[in-house]
PDB file of C-alpha atoms in Angstrom:
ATOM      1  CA  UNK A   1       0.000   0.000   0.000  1.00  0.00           C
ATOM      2  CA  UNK A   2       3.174   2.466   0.610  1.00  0.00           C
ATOM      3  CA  UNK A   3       3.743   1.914  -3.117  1.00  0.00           C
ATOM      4  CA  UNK A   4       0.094   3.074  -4.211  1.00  0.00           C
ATOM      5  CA  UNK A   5       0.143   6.044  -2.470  1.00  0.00           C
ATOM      6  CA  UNK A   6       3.538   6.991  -3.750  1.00  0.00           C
ATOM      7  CA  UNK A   7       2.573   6.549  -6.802  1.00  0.00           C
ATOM      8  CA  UNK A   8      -0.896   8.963  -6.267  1.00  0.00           C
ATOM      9  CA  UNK A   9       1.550  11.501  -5.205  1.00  0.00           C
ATOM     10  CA  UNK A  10       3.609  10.866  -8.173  1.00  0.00           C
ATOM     11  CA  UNK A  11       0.816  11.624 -10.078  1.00  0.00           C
ATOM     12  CA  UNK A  12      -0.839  14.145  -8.103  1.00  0.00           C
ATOM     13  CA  UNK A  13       2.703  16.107  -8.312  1.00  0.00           C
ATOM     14  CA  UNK A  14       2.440  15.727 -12.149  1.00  0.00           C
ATOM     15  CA  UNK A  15      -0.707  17.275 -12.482  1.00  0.00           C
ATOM     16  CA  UNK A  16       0.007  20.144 -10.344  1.00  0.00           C
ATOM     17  CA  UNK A  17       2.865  20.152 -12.653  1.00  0.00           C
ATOM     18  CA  UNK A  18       0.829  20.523 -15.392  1.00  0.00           C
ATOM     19  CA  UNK A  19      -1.928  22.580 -14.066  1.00  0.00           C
ATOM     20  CA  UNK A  20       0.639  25.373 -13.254  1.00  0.00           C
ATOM     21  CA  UNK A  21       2.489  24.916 -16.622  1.00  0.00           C
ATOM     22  CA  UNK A  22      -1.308  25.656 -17.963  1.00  0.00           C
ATOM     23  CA  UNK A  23      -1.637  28.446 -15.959  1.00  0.00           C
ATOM     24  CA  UNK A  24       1.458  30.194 -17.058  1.00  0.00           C
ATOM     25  CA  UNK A  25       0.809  29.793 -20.108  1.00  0.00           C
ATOM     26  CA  UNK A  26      -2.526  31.350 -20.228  1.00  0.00           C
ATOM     27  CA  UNK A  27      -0.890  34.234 -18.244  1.00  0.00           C
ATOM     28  CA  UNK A  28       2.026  34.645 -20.825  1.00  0.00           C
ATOM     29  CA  UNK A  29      -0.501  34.642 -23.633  1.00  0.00           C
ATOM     30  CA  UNK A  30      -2.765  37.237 -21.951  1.00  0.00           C
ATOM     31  CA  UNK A  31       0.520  39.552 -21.414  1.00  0.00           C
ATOM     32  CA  UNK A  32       1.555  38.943 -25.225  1.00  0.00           C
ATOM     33  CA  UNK A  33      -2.288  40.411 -26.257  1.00  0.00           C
ATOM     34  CA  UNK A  34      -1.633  43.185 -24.217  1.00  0.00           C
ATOM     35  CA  UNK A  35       1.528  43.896 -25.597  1.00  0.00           C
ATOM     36  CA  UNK A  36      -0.284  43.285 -29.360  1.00  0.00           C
ATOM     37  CA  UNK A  37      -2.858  44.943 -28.281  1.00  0.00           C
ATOM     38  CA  UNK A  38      -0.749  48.431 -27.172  1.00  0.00           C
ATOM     39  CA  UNK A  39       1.008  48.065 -30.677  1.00  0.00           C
ATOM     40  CA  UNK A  40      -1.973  48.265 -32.949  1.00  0.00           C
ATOM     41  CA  UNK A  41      -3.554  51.116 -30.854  1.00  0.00           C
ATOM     42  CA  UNK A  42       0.167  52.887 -31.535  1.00  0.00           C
ATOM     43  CA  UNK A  43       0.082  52.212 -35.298  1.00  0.00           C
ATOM     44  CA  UNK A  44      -3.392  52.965 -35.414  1.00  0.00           C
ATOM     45  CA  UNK A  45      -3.242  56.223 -34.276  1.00  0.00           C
ATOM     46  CA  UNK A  46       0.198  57.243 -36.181  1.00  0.00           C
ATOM     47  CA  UNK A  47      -1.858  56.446 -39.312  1.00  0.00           C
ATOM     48  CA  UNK A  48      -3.983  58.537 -38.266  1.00  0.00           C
ATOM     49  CA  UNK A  49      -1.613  61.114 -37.866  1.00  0.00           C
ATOM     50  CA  UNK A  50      -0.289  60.681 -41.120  1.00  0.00           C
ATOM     51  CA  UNK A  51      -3.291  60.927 -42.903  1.00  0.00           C
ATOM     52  CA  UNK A  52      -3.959  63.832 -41.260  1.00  0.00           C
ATOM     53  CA  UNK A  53      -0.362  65.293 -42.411  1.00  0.00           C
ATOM     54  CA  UNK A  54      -0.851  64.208 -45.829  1.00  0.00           C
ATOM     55  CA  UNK A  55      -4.408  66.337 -45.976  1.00  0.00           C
ATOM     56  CA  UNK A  56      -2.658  69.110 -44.475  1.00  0.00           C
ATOM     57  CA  UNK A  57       0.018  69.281 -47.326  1.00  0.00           C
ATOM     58  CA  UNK A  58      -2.251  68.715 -50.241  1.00  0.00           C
ATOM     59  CA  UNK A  59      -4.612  71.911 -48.868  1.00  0.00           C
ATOM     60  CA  UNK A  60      -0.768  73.657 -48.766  1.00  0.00           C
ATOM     61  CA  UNK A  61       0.062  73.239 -51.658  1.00  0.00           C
ATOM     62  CA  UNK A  62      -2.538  70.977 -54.265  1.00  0.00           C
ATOM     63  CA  UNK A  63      -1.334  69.252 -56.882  1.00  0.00           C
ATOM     64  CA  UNK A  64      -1.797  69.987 -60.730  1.00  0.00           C
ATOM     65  CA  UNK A  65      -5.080  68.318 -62.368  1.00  0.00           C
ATOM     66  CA  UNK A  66      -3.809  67.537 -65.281  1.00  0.00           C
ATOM     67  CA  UNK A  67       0.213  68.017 -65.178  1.00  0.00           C
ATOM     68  CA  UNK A  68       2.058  69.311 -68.086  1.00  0.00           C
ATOM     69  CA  UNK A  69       3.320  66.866 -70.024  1.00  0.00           C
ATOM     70  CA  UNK A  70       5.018  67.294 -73.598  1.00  0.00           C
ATOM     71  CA  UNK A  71       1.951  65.896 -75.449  1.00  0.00           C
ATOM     72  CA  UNK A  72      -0.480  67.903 -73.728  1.00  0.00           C
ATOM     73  CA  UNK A  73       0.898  70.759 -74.281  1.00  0.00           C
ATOM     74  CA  UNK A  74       1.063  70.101 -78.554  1.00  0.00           C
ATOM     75  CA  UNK A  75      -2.394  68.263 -78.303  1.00  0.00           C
ATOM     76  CA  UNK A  76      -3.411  72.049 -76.858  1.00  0.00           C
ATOM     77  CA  UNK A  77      -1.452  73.634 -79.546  1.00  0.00           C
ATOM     78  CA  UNK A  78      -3.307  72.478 -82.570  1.00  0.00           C
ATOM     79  CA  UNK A  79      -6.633  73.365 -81.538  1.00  0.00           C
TER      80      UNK A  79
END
């Protein structure tokens, strides 16, 4: 009978084992999401930022509708 319950703690040790490996491993995943989480709020918002940048430049300064280009400018010449 010593053996059996050696063997329960054996395996009662192993689970524990397990269960805490489990547990970690939930907890590591949860901190990586975070992490993932603070990152795509960080590029989300310097997109943002960009675009806004962008719009601000092309009210600056907008570009050409129809930029010059060498057969525009003959097309325009022979009517």
């Amino acid at each position: 009978m010593g053996d059996l319950s050696r063997e329960q703690e054996q395996a009662i040790a192993r689970s524990t084992m397990y269960l805490v490996a489990v547990l970690l491993s939930i907890l590591m995943i949860f901190i990586a999401g975070l992490f993932l989480s603070a990152e795509l709020d960080q590029q989300a918002l310097q997109k943002a930022e960009t675009a806004q940048h962008i719009a601000v430049q092309q009210e600056i300064a907008p570009q050409a509708q129809h930029p010059w280009t060498p057969w525009r400018r003959h097309a325009d010449q022979e009517t």
